[in-house]
Coordinates of C-alpha atoms in Angstrom, one line a residue:
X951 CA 104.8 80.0 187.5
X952 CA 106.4 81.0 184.4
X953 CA 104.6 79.2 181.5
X954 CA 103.2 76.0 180.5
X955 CA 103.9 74.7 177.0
X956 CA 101.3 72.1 175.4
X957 CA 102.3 68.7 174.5
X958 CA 99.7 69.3 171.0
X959 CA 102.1 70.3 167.8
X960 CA 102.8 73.1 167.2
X961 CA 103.6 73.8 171.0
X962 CA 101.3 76.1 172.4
X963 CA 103.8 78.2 175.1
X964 CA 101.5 80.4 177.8
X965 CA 103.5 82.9 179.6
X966 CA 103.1 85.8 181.7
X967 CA 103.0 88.9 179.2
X968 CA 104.4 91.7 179.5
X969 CA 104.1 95.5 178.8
X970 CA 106.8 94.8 176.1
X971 CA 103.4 92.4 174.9
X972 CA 101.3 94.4 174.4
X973 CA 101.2 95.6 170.6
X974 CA 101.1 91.5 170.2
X975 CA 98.2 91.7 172.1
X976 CA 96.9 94.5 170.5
X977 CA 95.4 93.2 167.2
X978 CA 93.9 89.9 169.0
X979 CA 92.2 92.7 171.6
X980 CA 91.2 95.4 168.9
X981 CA 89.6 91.8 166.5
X982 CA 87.2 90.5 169.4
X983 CA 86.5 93.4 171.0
X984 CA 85.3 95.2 167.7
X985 CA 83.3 92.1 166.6
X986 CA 80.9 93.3 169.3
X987 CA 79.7 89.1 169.9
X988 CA 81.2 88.4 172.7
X989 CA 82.6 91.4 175.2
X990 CA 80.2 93.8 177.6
X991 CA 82.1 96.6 176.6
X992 CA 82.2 99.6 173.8
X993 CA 82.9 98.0 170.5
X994 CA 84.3 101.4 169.8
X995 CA 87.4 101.3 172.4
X996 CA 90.8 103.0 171.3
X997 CA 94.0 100.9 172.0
X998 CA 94.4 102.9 175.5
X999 CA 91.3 102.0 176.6
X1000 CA 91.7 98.8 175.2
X1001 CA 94.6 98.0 177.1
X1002 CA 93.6 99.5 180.2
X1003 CA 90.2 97.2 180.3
X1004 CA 92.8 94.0 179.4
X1005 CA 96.1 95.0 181.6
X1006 CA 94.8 97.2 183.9
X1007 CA 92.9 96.4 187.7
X1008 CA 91.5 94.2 189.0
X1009 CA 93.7 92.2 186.8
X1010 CA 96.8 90.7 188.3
X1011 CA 98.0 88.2 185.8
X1012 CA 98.0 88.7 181.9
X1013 CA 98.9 86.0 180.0
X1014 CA 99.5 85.1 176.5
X1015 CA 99.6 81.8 174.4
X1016 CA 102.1 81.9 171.5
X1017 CA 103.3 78.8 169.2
X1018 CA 106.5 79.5 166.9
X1019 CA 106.7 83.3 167.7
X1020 CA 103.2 83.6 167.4
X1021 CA 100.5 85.1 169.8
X1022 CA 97.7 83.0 169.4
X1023 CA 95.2 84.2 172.2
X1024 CA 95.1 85.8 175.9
X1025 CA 93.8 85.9 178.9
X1026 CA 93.3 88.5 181.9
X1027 CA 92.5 87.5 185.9
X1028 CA 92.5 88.7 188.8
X1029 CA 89.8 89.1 192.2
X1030 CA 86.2 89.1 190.7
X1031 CA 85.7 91.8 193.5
X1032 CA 87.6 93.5 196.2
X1033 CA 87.4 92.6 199.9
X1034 CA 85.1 90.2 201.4
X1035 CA 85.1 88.6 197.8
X1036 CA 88.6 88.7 196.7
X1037 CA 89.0 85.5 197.7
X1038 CA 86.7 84.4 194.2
X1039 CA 89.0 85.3 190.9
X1040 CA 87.3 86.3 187.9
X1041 CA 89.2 85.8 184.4
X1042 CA 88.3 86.0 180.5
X1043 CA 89.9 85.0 177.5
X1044 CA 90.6 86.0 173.5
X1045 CA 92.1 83.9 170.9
X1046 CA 92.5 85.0 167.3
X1047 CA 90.3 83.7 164.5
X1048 CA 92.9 82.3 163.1
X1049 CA 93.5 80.2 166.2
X1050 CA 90.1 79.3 166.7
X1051 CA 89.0 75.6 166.5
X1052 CA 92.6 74.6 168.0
X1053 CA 92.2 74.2 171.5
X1054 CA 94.2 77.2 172.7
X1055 CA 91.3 78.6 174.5
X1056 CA 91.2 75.4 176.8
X1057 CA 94.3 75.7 177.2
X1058 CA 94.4 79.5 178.7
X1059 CA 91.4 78.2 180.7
X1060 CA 93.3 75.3 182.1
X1061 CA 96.3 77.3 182.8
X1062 CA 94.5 80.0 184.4
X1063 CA 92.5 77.5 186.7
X1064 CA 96.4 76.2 187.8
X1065 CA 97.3 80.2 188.5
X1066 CA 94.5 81.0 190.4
X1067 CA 94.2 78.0 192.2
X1068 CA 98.1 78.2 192.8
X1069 CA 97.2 81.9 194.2
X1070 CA 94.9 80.9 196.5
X1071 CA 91.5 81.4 195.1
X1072 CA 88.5 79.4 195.9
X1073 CA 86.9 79.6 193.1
X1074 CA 86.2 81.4 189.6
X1075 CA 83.4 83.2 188.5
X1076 CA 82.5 84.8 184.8
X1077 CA 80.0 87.3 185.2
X1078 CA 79.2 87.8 181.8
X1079 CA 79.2 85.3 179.1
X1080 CA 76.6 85.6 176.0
X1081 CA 74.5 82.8 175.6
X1082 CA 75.3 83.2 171.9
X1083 CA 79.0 82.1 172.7
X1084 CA 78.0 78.5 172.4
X1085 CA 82.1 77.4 171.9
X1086 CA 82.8 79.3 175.3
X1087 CA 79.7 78.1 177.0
X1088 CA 80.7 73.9 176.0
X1089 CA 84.1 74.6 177.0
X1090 CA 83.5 76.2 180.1
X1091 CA 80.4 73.2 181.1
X1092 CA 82.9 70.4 180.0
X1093 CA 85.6 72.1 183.0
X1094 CA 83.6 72.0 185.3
X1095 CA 81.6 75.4 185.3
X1096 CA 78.2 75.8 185.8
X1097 CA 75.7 78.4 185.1
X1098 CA 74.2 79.6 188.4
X1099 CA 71.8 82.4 186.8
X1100 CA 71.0 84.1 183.4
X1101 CA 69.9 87.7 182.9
X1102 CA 67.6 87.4 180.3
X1103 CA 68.8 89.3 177.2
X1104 CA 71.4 91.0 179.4
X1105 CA 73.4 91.0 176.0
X1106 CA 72.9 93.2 172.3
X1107 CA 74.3 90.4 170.0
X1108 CA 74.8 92.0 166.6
X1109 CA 73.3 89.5 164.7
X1110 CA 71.4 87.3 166.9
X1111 CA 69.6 90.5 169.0
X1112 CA 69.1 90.4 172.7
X1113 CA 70.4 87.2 174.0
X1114 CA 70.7 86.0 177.7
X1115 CA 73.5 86.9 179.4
X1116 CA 75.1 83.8 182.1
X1117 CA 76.6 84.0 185.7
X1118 CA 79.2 80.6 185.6
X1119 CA 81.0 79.4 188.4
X1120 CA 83.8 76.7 189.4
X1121 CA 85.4 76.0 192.9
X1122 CA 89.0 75.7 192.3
X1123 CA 91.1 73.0 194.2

């Protein structure tokens, strides 16, 4: 599967990336991960850690959404678990601010649902998405996710303090 492009204008092109990517990647990465809203991990991480947490296992495919030569978000997937479980994908996703609002994020949802599905998983599961992340949470609900448990505040917002933190799940086709 080598990309889908979006019939909405300006195109929106999602591809496998690659390592040649990655300082594209890189700014969309270092912006939501140091925001600290929306990610279960260090706030603080350098680029190499960065990318290793992004690119690196369990993650098989990395891909990127880009419209006239620019990289709009990205998403990372791969076996939620090894094993017995590896059969159940687990994936997450990053757009820019600036391409908030414009559907790219269901659209790296939608493509990653055809690439897992396509690569034989049975089903995807998020493990950790903030309560806070309302725009994520709707999104994920209106494909067909649902939230099968909550720790409660399992997750430090830094604004909105603790905040429960959901299990979601979708059988894939």
């Amino acid at each position: 599967m080598s990309g889908v492009t979006s019939p909405v204008a300006p195109p929106v092109t999602i591809r496998p990336a690659t390592d040649a990517d990655w300082p594209r990647l890189w700014p969309i990465v270092r912006e939501v991960i140091r925001a600290g809203d929306t990610y279960t991990v260090e706030p603080g991480l350098d680029e190499a850690a960065a990318r290793a947490f992004w690119t690196g296992p369990p993650s098989t495919i990395v891909t990127l959404a880009e419209a006239e030569g620019e990289v709009l978000g990205t998403a990372h997937m791969g076996p939620n678990r090894a094993g017995p479980g590896a059969h159940v994908a687990n994936a997450s996703y990053m757009v820019s601010a600036a391409a908030r609002g414009r559907g790219v994020g269901r659209l790296l949802v939608e493509d990653s649902l055809r690439r897992l599905a396509a690569a034989g998983f049975q089903g995807l599961q998020f493990n950790a998405v903030a309560a806070s992340n309302r725009g994520a949470v709707a999104l994920y609900e209106d494909l067909g996710f649902t939230i099968i448990g909550t720790v409660p505040a399992g997750f430090r917002h830094p604004r909105e303090g603790d905040v429960g933190l959901h299990v979601m799940y979708r059988p894939l086709p």
